[in-house]
Coordinates of C-alpha atoms and ligand atoms in Angstrom, one line a residue:
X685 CA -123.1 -8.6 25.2
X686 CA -120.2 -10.4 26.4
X687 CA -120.5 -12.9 23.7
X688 CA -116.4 -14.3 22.9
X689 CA -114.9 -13.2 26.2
X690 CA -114.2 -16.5 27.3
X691 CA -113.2 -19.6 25.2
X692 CA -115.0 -22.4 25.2
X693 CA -113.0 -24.1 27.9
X694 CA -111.5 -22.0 30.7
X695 CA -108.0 -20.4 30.5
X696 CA -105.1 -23.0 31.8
X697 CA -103.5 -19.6 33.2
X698 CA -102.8 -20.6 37.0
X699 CA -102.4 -17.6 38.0
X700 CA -105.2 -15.0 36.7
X701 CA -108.9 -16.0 37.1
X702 CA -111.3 -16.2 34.7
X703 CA -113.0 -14.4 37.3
X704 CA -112.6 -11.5 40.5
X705 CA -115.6 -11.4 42.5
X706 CA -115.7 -8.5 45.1
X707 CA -117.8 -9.5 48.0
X708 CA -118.7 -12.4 49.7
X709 CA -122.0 -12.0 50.9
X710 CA -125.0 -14.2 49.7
X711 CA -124.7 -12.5 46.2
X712 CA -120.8 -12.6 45.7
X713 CA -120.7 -16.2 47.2
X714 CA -123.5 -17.0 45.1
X715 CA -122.4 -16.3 41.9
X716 CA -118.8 -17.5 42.3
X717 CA -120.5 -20.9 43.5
X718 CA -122.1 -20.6 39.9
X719 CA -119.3 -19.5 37.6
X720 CA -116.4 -22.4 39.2
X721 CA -119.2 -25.0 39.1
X722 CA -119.1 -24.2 35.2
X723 CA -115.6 -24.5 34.9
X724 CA -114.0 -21.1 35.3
X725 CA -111.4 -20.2 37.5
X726 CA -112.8 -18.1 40.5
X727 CA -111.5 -15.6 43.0
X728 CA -113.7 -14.0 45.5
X729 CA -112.0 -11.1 47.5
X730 CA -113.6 -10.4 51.0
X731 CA -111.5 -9.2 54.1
X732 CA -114.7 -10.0 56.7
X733 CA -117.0 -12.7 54.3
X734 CA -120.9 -12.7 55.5
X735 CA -120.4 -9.7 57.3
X736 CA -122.4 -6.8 55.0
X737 CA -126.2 -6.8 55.3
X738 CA -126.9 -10.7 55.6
X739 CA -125.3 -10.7 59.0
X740 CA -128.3 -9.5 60.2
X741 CA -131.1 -10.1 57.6
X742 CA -134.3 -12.0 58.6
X743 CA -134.1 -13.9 55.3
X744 CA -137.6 -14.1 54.1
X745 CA -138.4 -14.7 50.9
X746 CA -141.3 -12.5 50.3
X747 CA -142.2 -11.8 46.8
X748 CA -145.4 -12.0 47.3
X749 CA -146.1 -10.1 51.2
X750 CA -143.6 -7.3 49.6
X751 CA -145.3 -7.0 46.7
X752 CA -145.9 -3.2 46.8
X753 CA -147.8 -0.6 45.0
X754 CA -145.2 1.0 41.9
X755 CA -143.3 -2.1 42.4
X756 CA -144.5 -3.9 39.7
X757 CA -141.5 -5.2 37.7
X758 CA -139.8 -5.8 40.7
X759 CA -142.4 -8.2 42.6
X760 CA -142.1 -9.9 38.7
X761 CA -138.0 -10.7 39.4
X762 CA -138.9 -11.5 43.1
X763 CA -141.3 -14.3 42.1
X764 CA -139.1 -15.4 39.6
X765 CA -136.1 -15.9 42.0
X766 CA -138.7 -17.2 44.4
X767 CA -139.4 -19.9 42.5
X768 CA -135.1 -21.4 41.9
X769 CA -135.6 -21.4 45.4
X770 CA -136.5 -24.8 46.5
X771 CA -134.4 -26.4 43.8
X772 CA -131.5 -23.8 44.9
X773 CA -131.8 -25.1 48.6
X774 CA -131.8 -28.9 47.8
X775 CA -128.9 -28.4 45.7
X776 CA -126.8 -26.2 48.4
X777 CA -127.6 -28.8 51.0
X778 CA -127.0 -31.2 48.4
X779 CA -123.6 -29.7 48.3
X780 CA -122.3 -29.1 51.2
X781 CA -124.6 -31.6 53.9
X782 CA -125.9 -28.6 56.2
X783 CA -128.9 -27.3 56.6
X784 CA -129.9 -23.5 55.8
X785 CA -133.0 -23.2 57.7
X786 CA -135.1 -23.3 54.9
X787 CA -138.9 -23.8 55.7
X788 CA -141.8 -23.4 53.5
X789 CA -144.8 -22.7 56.6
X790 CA -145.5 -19.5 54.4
X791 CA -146.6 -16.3 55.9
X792 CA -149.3 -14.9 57.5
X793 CA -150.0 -11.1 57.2
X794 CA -152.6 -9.8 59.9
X795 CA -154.1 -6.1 61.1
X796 CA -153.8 -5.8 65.0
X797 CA -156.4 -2.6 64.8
X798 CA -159.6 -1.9 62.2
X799 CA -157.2 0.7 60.9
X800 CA -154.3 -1.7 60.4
X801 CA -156.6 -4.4 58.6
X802 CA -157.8 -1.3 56.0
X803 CA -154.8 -0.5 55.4
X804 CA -153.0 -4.3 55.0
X805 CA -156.7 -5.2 52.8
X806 CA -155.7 -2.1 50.1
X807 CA -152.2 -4.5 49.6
X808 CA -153.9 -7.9 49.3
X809 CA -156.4 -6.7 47.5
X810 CA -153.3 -5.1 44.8
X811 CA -151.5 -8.5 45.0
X812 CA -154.2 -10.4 44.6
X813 CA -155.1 -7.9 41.3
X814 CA -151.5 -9.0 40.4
X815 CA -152.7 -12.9 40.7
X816 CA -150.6 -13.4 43.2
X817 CA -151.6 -16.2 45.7
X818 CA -153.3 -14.5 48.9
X819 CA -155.9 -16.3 50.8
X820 CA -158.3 -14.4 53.1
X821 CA -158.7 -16.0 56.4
X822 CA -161.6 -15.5 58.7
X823 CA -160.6 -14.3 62.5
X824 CA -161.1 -18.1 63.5
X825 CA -159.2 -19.6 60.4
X826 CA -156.5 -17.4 61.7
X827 CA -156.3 -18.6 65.6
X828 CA -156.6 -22.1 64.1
X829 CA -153.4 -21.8 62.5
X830 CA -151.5 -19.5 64.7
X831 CA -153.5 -19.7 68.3
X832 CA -150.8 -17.5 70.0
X833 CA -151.5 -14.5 67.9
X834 CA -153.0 -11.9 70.1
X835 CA -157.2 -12.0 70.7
X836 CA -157.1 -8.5 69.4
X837 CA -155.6 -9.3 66.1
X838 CA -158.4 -8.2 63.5
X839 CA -157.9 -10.4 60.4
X840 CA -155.2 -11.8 58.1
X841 CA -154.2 -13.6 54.8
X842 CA -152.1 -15.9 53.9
X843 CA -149.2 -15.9 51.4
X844 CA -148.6 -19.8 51.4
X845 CA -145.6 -19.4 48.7
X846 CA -144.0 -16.3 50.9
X847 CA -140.9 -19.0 52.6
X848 CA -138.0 -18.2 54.7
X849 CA -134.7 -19.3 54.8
X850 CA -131.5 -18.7 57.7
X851 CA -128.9 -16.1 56.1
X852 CA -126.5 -16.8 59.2
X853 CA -126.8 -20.4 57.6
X854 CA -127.3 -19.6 54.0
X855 CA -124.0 -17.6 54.0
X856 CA -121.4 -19.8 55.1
X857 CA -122.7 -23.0 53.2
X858 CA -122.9 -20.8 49.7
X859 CA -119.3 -20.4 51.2
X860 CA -118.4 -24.0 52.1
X861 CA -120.1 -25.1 48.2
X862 CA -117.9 -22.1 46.1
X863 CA -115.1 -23.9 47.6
X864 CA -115.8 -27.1 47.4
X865 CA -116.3 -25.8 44.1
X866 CA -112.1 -24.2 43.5
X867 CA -113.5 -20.7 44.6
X868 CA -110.6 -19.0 46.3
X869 CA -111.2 -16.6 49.0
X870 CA -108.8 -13.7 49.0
X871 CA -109.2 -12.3 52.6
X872 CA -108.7 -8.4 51.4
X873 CA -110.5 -5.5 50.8
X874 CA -110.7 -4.2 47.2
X875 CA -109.3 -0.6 47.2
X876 CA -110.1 0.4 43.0
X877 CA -110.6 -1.7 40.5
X878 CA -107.6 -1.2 38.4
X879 CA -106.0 -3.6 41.2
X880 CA -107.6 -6.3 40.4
X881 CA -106.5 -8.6 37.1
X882 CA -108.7 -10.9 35.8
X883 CA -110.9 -11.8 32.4
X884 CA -114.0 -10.7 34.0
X885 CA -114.8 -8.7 37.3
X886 CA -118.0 -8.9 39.3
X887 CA -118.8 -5.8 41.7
X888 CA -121.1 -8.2 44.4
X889 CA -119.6 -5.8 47.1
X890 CA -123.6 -4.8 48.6
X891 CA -123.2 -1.0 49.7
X892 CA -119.7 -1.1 49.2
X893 CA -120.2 -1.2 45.4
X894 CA -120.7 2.6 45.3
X895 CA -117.4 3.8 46.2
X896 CA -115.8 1.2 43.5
X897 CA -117.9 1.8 41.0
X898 CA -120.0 5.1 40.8
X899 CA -122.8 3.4 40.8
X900 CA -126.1 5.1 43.3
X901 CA -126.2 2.5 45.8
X902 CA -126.9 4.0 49.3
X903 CA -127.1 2.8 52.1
X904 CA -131.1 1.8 53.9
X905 CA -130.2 1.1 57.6
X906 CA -132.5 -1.4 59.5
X907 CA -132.8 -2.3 63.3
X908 CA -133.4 -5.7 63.8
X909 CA -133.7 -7.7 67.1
X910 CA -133.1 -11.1 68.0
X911 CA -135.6 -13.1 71.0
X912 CA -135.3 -16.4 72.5
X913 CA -138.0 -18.8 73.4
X914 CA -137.8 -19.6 77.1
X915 CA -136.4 -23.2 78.4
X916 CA -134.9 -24.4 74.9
X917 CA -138.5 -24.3 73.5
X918 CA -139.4 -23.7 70.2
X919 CA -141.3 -20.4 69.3
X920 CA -145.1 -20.9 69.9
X921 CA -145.7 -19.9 65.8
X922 CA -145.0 -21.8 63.0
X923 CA -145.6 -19.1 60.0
X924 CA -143.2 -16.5 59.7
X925 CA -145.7 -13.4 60.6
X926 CA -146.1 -9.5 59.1
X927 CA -148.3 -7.3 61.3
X928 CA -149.8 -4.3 61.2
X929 CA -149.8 -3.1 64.6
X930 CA -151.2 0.3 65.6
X931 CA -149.4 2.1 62.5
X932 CA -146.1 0.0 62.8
X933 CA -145.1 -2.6 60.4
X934 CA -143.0 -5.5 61.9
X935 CA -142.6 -9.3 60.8
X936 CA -141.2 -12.1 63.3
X937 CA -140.2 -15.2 61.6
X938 CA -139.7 -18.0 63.7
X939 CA -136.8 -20.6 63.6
X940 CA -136.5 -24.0 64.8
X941 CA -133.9 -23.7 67.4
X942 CA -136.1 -21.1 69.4
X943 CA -134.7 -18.0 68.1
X944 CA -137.3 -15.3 66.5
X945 CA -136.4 -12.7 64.7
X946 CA -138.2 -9.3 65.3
X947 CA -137.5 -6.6 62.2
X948 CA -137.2 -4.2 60.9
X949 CA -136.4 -0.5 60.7
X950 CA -136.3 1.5 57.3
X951 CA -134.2 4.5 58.0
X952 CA -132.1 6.6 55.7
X953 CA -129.1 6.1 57.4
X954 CA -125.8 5.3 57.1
X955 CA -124.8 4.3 61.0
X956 CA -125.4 1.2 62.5
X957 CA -126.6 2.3 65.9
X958 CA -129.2 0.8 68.0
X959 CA -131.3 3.3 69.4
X960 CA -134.0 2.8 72.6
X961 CA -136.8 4.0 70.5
X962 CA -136.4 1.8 67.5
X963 CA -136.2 -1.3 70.2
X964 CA -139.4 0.0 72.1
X965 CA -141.3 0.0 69.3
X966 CA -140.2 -2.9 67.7
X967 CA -140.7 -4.8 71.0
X968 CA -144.2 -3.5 71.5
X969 CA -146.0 -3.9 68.0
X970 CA -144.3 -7.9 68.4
X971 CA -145.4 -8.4 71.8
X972 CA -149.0 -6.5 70.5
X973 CA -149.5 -8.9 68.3
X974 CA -148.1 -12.1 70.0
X975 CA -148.0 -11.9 73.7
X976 CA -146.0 -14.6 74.6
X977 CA -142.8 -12.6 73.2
X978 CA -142.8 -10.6 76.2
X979 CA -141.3 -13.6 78.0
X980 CA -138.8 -14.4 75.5
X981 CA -135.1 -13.5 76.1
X982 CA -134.3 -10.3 74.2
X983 CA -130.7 -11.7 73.2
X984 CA -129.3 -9.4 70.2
X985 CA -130.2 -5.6 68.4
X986 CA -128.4 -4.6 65.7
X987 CA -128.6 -2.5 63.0
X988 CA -128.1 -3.3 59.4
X989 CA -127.2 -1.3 55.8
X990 CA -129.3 -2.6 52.8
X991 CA -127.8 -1.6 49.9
X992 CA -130.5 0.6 47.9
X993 CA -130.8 2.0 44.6
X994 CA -133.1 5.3 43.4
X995 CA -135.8 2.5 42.4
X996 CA -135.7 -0.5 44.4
X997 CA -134.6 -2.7 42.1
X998 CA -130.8 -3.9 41.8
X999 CA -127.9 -3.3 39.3
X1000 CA -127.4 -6.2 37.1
X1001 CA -125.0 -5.9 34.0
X1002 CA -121.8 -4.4 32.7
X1003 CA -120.6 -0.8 33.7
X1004 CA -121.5 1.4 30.8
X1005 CA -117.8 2.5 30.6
X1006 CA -116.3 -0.9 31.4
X1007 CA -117.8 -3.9 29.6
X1008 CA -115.4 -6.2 31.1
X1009 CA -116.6 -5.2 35.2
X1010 CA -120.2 -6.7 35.7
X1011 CA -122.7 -5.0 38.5
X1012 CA -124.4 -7.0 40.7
X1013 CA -125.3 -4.8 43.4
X1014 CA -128.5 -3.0 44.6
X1015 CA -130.4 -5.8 46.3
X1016 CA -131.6 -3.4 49.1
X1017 CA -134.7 -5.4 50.8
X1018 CA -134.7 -8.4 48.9
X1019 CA -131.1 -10.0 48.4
X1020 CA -131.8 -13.0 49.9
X1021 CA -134.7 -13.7 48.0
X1022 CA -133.3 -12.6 44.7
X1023 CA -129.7 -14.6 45.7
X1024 CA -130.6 -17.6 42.8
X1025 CA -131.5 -15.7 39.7
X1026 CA -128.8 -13.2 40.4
X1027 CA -126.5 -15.9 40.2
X1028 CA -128.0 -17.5 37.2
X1029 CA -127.8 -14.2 35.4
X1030 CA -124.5 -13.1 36.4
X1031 CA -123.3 -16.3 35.4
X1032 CA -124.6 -16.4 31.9
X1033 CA -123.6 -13.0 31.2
X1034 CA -120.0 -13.9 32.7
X1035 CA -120.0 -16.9 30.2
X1036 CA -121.0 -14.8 27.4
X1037 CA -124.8 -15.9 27.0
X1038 CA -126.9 -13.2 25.1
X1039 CA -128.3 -11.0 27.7
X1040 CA -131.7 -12.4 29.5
X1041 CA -134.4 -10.0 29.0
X1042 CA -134.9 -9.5 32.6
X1043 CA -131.7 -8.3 32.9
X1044 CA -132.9 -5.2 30.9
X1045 CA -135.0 -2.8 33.3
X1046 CA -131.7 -3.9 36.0
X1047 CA -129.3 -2.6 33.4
X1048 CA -126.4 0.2 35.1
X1049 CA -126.9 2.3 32.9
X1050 CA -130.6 3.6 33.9
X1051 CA -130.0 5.7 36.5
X1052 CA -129.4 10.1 34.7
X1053 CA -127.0 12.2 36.8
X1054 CA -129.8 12.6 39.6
X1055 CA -130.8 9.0 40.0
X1056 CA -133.4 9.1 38.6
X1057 CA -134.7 6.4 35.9
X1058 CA -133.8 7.3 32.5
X1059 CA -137.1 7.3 30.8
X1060 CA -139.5 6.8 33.8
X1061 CA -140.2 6.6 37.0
X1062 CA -139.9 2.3 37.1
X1063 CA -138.2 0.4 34.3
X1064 CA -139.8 -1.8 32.0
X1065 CA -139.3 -5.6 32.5
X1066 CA -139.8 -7.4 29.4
X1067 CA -141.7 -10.6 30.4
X1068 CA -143.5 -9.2 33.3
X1069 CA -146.7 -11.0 33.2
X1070 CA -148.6 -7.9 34.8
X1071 CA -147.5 -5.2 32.1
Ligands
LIG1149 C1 -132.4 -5.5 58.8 C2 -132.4 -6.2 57.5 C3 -133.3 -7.2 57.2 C4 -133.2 -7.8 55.9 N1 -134.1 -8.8 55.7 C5 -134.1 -9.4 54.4 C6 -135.1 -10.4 54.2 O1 -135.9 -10.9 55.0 N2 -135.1 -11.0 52.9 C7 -134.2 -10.6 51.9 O2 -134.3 -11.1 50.8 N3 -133.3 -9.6 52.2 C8 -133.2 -9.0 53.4 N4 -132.4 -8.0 53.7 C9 -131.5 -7.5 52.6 C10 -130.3 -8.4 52.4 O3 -129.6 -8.6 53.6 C11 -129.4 -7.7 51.3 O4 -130.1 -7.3 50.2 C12 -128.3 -8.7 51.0 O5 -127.5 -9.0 52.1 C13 -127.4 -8.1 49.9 O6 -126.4 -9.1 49.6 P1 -125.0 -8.7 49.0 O7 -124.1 -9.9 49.0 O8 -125.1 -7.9 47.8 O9 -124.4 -7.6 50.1 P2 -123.9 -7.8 51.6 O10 -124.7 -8.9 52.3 O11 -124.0 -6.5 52.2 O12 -122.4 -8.3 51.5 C14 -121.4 -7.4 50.9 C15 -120.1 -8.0 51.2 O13 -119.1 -7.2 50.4 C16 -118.0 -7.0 51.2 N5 -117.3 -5.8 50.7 C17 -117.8 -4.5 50.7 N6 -116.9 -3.7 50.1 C18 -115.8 -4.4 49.7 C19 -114.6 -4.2 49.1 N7 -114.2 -2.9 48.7 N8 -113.7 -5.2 48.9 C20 -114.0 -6.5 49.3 N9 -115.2 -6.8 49.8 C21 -116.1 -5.8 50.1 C22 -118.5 -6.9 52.6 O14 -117.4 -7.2 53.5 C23 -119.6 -7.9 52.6 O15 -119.1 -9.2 53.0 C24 -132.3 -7.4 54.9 C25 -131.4 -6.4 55.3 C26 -131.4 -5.8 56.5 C27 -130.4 -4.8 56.9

């Protein structure tokens, strides 16, 4: 597609990249990390870096625990990306010496009530159908490995490959290696594309792609809330853990300097806002199904925009009317998680590699005038080992 755009050696033009990135967030950072650490010349223009959605994601990387019903392709790109992960980790470590809070405990997913275990039994029993790893565990398997979960917990499973990972530390060390790298970091919003000049430009601006490009990224607000474990402690849980609990669905993923995180809220909404009752009921389906919460510090709720597209999936490719801008927007739920392959793909298609057939159901062309999928209700991911 973008085959002969660039030479075979980057352009000796000081001046104009090879490449304008809008956004720094994991995506942005991620792919100009990519692009400068194959030789091209890489701007990334961000007035407040970090500060979209990963500011306050929980940063699990869950193909397999959000692996939902019509979601098919999707859960196919999330295990995908999954899977760059460790060797994506070692290398940002690698490159920079810090640690991102990457832990591979996997998760648990449990039922608080009868009701909640049905319900969470109709999923593992589809993502098992999928062949996705999910292990049944017996009421005392469970305690075994998580004895603080709440006596009236039902059942669980266990998704060992579901992992987690820090965005508040993922973000600035994808920052710290594009730099290392010869990124530059232009502290300034992008107001219209026609300002920017540069070979190639990469739209990695999270819900801030719409207004640049057209494109029908909305907003998804989440609520989100922060704990403490008491007297420097670490949390009492090892696995990061999604509950059922009386209706409401919550996870709490744990992190080793005592901090869990309590999430999340799904709310078509465009304010960030905390309100009382998205708290409350945050705070009691956590402390439902692990009781020792309630004695935590409560020490942060915020709210969130994930930037969402008509099908859950993100925008990966070239405008249809501008070959020369690349989308790579859309991530909604799963940014974190898909953070690697976007990169890898962006990259390629940046340095003028044919297309990668996953790229094809992402394309930004798919969505008609309504939003809606051009030819179906999900797009078809050549490659997907469940079609
Ligand atoms: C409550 C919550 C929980 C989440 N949990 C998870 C999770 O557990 N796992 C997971 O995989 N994902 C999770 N997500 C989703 C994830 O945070 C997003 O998908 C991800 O952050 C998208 O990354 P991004 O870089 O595209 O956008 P963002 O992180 O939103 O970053 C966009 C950047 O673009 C910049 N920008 C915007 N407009 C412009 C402009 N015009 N000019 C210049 N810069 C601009 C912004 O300043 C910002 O820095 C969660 C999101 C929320 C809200």
């Amino acid at each position: 597609m973008l085959t002969g755009r660039f030479p075979s050696a980057p352009s000796s033009d000081r001046v104009r990249p090879d490449v304008a990135v809008v956004g720094a967030g994991p995506i942005g950072l991620a792919i100009a990390w990519r692009c400068a650490a194959r030789g091209l010349r890489v701007a990334v223009h961000d007035p407040a870096p970090g500060s979209g959605a990963s500011s306050v994601a929980a940063g699990m990387l869950s193909p397999v625990a959000e692996a939902y019903f019509g979601e098919r392709q999707l859960t196919a790109l999330l295990v995908a990306s999954a899977e760059r992960w460790p060797a994506f980790a070692a290398e940002l470590t690698e490159a920079t010496g810090v640690g991102i809070g990457y832990r591979t405990e996997g998760t648990l997913m449990v039922g608080l009530t009868g009701d909640d275990l049905a319900e969470a039994r109709r999923l593992w029993a589809y993502q098992q159908g999928l062949g996705l790893p999910v292990t049944p565990l017996r009421p005392s398997e469970l305690r075994d490995r998580e004895p603080a979960l709440a006596p009236r917990v039902r059942g669980g499973a266990l998704a060992p490959t579901d992992h987690q990972v820090d965005p508040r530390l993922l973000v600035p060390a994808l920052r710290t290696a594009a730099q290392r790298a010869g990124v530059v970091l232009v502290p300034q919003p992008v107001r219209q594309l026609s300002d920017l000049d540069a070979g190639v430009t990469v739209v990695a601006a999270g819900c801030g792609a719409a207004a640049l490009t057209g494109l029908p990224v909305r907003p998804v607000k989440g609520q989100i809330l922060r704990l403490r474990a008491p007297d420097g402690l670490a949390p009492g849980f090892r696995h990061v853990i999604r509950g059922y609990a009386d209706g409401e669905h919550v996870y709490l993923v744990p992190r080793d300097d005592g901090e869990v995180v309590l999430g999340a809220t799904v709310e078509e909404r465009s304010d960030t806002t905390v309100t009382a009752g998205a708290v409350q009921r945050l705070l009691r389906a956590g402390v439902d199904l692990l009781p020792e919460l309630a004695e935590y510090d409560l020490v942060e709720a915020v709210a969130g925009l994930r930037p969402g597209t008509p099908d859950n999936a993100p925008i990966l490719g070239p405008l249809p009317d501008r070959p020369d801008v690349l989308a790579a927007t859309g991530h909604h739920r799963h940014g974190i998680v898909l953070t690697p392959i976007t990169a890898d793909l962006i990259a390629d298609l940046v340095l003028g590699g044919g297309p990668d057939p996953l790229l094809t159901p992402l394309r930004a062309d798919r969505f008609g005038p309504t939003g809606a999928v051009v030819g179906g209700p999900e797009p078809t991911m050549e490659g997907d080992p469940w079609s």
